[in-house]
PDB file of C-alpha atoms in Angstrom:
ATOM      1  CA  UNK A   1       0.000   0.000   0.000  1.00  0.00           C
ATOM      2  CA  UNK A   2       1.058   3.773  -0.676  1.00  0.00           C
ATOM      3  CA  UNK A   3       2.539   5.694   2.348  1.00  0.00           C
ATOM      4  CA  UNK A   4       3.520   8.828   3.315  1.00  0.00           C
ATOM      5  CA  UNK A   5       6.241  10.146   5.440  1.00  0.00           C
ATOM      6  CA  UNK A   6       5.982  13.758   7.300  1.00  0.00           C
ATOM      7  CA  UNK A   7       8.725  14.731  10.053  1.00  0.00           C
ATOM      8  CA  UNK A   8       6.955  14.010  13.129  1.00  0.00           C
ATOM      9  CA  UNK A   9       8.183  17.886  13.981  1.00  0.00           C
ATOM     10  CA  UNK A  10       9.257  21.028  12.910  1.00  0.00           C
ATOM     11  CA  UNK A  11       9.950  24.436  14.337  1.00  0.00           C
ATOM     12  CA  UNK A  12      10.020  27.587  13.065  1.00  0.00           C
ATOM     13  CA  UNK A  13      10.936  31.057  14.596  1.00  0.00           C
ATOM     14  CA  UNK A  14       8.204  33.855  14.666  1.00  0.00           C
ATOM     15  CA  UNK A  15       8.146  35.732  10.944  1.00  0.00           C
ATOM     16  CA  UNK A  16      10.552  32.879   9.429  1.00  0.00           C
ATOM     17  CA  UNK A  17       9.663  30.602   6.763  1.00  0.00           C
ATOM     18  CA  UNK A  18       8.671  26.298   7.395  1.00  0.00           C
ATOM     19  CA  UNK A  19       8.328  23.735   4.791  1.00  0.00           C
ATOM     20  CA  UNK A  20       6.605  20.751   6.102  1.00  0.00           C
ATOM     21  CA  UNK A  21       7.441  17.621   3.782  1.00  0.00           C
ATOM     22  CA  UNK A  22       6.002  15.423   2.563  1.00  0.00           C
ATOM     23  CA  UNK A  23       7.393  11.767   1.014  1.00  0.00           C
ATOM     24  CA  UNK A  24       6.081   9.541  -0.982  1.00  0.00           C
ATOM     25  CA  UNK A  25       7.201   7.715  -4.135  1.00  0.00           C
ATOM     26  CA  UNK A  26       6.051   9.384  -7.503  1.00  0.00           C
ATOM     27  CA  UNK A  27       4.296  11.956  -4.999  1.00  0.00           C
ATOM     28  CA  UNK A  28       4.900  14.163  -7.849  1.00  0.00           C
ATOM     29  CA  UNK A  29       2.446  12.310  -9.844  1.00  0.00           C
ATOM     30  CA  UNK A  30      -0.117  13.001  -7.458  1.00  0.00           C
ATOM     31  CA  UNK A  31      -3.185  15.779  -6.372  1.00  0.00           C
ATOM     32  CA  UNK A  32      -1.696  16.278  -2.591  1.00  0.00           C
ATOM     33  CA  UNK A  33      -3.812  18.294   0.038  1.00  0.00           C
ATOM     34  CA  UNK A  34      -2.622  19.708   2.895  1.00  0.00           C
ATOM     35  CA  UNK A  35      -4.423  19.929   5.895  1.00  0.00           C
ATOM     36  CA  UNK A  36      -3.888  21.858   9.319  1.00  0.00           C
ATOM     37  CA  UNK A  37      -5.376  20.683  12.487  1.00  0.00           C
ATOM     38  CA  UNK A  38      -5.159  22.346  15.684  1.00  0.00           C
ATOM     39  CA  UNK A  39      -5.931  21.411  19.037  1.00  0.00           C
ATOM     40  CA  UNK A  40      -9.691  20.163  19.811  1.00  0.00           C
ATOM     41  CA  UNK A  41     -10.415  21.018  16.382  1.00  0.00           C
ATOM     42  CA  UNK A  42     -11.246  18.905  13.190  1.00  0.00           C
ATOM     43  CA  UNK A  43      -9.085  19.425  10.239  1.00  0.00           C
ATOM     44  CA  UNK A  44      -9.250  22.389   7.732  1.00  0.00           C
ATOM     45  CA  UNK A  45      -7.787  21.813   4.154  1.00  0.00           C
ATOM     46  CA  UNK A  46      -5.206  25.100   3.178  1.00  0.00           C
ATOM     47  CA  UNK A  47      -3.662  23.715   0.346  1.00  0.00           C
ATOM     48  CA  UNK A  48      -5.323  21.912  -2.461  1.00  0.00           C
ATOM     49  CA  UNK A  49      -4.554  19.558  -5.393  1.00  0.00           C
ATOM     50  CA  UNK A  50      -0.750  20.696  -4.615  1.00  0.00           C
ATOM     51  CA  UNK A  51      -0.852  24.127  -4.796  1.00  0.00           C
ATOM     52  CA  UNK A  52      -3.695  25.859  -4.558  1.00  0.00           C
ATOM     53  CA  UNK A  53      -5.220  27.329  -1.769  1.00  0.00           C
ATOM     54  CA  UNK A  54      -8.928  28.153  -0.452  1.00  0.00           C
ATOM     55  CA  UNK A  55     -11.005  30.745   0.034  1.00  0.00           C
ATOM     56  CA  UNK A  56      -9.862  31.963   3.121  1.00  0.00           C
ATOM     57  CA  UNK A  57      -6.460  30.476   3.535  1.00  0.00           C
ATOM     58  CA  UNK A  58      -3.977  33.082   3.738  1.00  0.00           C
ATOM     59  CA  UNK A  59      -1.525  33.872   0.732  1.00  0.00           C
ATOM     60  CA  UNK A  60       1.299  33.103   3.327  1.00  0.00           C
ATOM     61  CA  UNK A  61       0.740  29.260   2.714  1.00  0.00           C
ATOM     62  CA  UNK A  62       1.804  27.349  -0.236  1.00  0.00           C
ATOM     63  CA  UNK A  63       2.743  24.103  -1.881  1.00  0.00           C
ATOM     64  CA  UNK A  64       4.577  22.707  -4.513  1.00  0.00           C
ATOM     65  CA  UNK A  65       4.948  18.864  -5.603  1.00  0.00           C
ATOM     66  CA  UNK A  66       7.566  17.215  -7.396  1.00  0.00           C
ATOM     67  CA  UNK A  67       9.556  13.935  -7.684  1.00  0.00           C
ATOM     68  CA  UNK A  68       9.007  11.861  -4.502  1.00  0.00           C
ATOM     69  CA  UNK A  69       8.229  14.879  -2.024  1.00  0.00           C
ATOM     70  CA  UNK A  70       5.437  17.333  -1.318  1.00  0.00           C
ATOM     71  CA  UNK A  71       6.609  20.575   0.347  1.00  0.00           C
ATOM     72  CA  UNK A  72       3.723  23.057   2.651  1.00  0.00           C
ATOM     73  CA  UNK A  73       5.355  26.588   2.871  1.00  0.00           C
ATOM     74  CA  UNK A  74       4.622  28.752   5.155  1.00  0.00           C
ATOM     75  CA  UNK A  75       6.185  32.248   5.156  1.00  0.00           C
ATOM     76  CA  UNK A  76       5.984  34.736   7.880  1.00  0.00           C
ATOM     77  CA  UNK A  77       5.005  32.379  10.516  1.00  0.00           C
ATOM     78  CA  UNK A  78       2.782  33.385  13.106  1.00  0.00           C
ATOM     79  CA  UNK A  79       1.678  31.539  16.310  1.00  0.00           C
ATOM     80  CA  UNK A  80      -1.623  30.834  15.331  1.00  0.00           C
ATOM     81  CA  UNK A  81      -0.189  28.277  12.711  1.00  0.00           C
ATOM     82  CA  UNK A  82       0.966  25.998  15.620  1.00  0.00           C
ATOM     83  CA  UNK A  83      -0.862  22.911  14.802  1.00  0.00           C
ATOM     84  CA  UNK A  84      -0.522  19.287  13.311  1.00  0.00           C
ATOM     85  CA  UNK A  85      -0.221  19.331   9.316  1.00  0.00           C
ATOM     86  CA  UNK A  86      -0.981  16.634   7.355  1.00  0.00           C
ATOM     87  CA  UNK A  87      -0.636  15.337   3.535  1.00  0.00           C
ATOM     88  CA  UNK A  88      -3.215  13.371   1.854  1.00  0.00           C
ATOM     89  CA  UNK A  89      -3.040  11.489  -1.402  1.00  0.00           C
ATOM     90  CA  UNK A  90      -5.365   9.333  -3.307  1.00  0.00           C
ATOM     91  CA  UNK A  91      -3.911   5.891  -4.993  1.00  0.00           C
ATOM     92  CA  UNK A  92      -5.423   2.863  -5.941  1.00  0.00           C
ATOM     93  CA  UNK A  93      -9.101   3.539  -4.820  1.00  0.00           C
ATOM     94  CA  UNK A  94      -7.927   4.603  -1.614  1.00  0.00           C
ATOM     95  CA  UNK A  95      -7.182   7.719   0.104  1.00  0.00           C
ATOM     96  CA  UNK A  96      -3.700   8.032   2.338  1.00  0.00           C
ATOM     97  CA  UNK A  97      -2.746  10.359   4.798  1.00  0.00           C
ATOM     98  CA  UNK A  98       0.437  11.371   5.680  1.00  0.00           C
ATOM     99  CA  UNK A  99       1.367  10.376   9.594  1.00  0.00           C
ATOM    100  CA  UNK A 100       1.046  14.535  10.629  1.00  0.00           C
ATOM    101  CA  UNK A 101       3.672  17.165  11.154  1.00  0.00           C
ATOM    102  CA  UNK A 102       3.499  19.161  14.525  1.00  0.00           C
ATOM    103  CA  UNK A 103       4.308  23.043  13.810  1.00  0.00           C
ATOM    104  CA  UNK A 104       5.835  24.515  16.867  1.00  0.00           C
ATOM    105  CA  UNK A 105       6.508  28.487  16.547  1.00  0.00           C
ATOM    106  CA  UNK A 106       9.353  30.159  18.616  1.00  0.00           C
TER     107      UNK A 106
ATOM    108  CA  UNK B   1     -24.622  26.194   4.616  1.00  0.00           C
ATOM    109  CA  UNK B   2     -23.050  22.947   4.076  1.00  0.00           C
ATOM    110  CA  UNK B   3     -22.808  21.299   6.961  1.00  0.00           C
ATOM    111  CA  UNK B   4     -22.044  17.712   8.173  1.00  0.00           C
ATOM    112  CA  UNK B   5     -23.575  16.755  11.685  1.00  0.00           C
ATOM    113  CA  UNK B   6     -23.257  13.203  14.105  1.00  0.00           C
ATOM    114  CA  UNK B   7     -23.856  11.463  16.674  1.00  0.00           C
ATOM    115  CA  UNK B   8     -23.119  11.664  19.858  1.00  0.00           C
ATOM    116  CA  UNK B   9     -20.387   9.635  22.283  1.00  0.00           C
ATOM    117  CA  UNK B  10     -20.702   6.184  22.533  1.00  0.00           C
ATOM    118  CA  UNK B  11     -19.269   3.769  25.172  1.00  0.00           C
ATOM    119  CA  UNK B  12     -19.044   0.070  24.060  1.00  0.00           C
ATOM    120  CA  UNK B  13     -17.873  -3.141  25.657  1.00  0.00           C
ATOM    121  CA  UNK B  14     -14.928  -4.958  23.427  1.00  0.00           C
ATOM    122  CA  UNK B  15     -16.471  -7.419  21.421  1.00  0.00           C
ATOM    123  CA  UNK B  16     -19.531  -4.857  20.295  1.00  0.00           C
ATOM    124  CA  UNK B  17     -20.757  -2.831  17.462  1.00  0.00           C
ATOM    125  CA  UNK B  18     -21.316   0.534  16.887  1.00  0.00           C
ATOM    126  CA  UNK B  19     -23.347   2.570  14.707  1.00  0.00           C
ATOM    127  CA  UNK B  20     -22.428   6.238  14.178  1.00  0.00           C
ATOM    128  CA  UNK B  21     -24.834   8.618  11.734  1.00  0.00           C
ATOM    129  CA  UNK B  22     -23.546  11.669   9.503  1.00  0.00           C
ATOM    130  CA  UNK B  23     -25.976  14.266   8.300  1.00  0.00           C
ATOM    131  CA  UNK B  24     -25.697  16.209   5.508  1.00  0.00           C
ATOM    132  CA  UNK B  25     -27.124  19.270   4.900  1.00  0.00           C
ATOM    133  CA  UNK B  26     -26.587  22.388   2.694  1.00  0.00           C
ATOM    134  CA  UNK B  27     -26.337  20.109  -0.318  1.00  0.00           C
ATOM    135  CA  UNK B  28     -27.350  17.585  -2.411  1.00  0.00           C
ATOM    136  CA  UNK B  29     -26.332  14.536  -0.655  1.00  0.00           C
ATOM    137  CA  UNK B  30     -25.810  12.358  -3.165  1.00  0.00           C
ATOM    138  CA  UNK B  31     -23.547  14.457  -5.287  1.00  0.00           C
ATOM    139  CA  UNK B  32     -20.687  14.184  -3.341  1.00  0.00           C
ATOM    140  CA  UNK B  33     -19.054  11.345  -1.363  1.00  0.00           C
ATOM    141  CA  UNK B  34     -19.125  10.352   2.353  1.00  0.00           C
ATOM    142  CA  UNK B  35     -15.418   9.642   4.099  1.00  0.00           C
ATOM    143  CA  UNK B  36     -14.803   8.038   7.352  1.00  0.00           C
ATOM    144  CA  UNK B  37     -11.617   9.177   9.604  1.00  0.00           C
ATOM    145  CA  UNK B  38     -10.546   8.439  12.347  1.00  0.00           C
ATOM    146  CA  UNK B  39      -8.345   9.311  15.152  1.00  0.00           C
ATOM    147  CA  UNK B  40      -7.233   8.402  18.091  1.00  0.00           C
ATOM    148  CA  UNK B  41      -6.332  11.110  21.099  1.00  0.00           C
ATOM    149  CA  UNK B  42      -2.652  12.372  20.230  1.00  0.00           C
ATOM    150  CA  UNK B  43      -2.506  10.111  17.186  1.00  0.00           C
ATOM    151  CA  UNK B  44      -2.600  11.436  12.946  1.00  0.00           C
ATOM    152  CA  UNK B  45      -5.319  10.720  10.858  1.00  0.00           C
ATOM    153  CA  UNK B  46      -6.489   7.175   9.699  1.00  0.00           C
ATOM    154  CA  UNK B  47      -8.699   6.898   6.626  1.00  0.00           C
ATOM    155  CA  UNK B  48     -11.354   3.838   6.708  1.00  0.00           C
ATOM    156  CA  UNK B  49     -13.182   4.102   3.836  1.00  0.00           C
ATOM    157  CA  UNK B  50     -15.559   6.027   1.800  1.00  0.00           C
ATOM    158  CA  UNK B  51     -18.941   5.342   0.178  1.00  0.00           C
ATOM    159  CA  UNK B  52     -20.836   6.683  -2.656  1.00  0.00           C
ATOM    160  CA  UNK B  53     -24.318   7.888  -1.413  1.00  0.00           C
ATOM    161  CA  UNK B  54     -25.550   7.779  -4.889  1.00  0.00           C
ATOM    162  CA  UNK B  55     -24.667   4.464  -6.032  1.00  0.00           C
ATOM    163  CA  UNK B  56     -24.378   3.166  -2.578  1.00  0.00           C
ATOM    164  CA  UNK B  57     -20.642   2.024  -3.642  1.00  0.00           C
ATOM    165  CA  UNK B  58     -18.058   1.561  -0.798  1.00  0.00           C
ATOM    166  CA  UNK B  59     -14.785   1.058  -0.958  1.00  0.00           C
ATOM    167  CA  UNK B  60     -12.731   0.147   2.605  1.00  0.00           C
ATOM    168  CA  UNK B  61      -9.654   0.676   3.844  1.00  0.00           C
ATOM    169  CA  UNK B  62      -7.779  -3.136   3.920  1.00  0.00           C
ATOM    170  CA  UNK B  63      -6.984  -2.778   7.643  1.00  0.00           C
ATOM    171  CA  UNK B  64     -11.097  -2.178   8.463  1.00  0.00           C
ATOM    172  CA  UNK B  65     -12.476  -5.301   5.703  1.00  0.00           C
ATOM    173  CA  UNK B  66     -14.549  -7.421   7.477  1.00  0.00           C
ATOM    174  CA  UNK B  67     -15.198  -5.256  10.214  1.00  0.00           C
ATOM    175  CA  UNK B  68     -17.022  -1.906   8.764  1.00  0.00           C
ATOM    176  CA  UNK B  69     -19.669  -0.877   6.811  1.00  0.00           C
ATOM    177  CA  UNK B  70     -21.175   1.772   5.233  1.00  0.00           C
ATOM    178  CA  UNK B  71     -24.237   2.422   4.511  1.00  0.00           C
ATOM    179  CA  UNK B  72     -26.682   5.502   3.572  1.00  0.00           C
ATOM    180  CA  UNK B  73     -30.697   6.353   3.979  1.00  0.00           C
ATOM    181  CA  UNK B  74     -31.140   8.995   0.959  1.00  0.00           C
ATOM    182  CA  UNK B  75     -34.821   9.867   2.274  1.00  0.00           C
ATOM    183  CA  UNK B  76     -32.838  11.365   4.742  1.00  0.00           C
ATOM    184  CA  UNK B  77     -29.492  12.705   3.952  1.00  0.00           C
ATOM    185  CA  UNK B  78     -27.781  10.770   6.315  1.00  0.00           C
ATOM    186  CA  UNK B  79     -24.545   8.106   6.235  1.00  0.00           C
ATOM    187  CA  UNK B  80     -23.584   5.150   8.622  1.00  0.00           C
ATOM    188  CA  UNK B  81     -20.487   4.168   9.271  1.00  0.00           C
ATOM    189  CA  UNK B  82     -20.902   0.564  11.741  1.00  0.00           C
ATOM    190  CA  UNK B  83     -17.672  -1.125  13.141  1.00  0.00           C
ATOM    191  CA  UNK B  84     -17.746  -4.243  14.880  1.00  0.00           C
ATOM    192  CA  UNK B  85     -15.277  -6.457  16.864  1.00  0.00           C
ATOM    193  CA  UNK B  86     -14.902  -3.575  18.793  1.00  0.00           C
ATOM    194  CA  UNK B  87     -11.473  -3.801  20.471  1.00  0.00           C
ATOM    195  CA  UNK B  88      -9.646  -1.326  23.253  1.00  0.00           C
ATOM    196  CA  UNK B  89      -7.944   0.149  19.837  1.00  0.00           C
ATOM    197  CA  UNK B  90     -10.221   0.992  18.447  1.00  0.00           C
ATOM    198  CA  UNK B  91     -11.010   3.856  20.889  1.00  0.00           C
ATOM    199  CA  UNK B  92     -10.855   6.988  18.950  1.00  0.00           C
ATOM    200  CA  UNK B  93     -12.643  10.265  17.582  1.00  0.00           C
ATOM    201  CA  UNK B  94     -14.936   8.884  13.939  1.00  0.00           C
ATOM    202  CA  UNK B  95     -15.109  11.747  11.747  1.00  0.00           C
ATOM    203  CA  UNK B  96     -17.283  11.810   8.400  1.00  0.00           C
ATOM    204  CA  UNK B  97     -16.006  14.249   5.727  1.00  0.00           C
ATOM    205  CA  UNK B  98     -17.586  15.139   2.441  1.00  0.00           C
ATOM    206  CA  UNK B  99     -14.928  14.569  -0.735  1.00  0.00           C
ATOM    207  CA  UNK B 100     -15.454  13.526  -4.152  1.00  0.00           C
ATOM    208  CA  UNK B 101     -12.710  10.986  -6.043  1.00  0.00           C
ATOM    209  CA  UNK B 102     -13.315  11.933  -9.363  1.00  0.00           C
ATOM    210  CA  UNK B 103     -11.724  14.876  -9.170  1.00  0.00           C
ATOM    211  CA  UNK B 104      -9.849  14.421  -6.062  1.00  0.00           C
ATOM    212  CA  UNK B 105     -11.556  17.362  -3.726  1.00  0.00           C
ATOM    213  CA  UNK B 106      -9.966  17.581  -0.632  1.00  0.00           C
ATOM    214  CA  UNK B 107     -12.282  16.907   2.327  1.00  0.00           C
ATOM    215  CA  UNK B 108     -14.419  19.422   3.272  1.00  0.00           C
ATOM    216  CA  UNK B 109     -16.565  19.538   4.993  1.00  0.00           C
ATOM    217  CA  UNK B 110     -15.955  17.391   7.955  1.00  0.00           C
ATOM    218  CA  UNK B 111     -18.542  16.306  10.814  1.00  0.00           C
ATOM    219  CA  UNK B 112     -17.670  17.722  14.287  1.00  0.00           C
ATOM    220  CA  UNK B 113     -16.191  14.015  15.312  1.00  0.00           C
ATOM    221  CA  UNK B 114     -17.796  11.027  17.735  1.00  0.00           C
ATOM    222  CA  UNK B 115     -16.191   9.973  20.317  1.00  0.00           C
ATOM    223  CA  UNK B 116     -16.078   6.064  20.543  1.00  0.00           C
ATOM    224  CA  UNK B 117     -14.831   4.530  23.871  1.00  0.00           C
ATOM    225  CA  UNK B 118     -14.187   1.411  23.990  1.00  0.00           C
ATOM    226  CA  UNK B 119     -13.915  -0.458  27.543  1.00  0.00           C
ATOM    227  CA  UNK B 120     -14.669  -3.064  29.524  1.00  0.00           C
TER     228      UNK B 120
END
């Protein structure tokens, strides 16, 4: 079955820029979404079908997709993006999901 | 708006089944599919299936075959997920999520979440 690796962490200092990966093989081939989750609350996509983003989402979060890894920017970090990001895929009739990034902001 | 709604908490002994609803409204339910998520507290995100509410068409995760299923009453806009075996695992938030496969929308929107406990 397909998987997906995410770094089980990353940091960021306040204003600086995090890119959240995302691994997978042929990922590039792929729609990805992006999800962010924070605590007590149920997901909300802010990146879609690699790179676009919703209504909504701020311009400060992008993606891009190529060769085996997904990438989530996020420029000018703020401490309201502290929360759990994941990737999703679908592949063979089945939809994957990343195992989540935690954002921490310093 | 478009809105997915549950059921509330349920507490089950291992060995049981349970049955947890998703309404849609805001929509036309059977234009879009139903997903099933789950996730258990300080764990990611584990997809279980989804179903067509059209066709009636499921497809399930490998790891849940056997022990979910899917299901839909159109008269009333409203999905089913039902897992049974129920084992101390298996303890976890259920969420439903609206997507459609054929051209790969991301999930949205999803149900508020039900709480299943599993104990003894």
């Amino acid at each position: 079955s397909y998987e997906l690796t995410q770094p089980l962490s990353v940091s960021v200092a306040l204003g600086q820029t995090a890119k959240i990966a995302c691994v997978g093989n042929n990922i590039g081939r792929k729609n990805v979404h992006w999800y962010q989750q924070k605590p007590g609350q149920t997901p909300v996509v802010v990146i879609y079908k690699d790179g676009s983003r919703p209504s909504g989402i701020p311009e400060r979060f992008s993606g891009s997709n190529s060769g085996i890894t997904a990438t989530l920017t996020i420029s000018r970090a703020q401490v309201g993006d502290e929360a759990d990001y994941y990737c999703q895929v679908w592949d063979s009739s089945s939809w994957v999901f990343g195992g989540g990034t935690k954002l921490t902001v310093l | 708006q478009v809105q997915l709604v549950q059921s509330g908490a349920e507490v089950k002994k291992p060995g049981a089944s349970v049955k947890v609803s998703c309404k849609a409204s805001g929509y036309t339910f059977t234009s879009y599919d139903i997903n099933w998520v789950r996730q258990a507290t300080g764990q990611g995100l584990e997809w279980m299936g989804w179903m067509n509410p059209s066709s009636g068409n499921t497809v399930y995760a490998q790891k849940f075959q056997g022990r979910v299923t899917m299901t839909r009453n159109t008269s009333i806009n409203t999905a089913y997920m039902e897992l049974s075996s129920l084992r101390s695992e298996d303890t976890a938030l259920y969420y439903c999520a609206r997507g459609d496969i054929i051209v790969e929308r991301p999930y949205d929107p999803w149900g508020q979440g039900t709480l299943v406990t599993v104990s003894a």
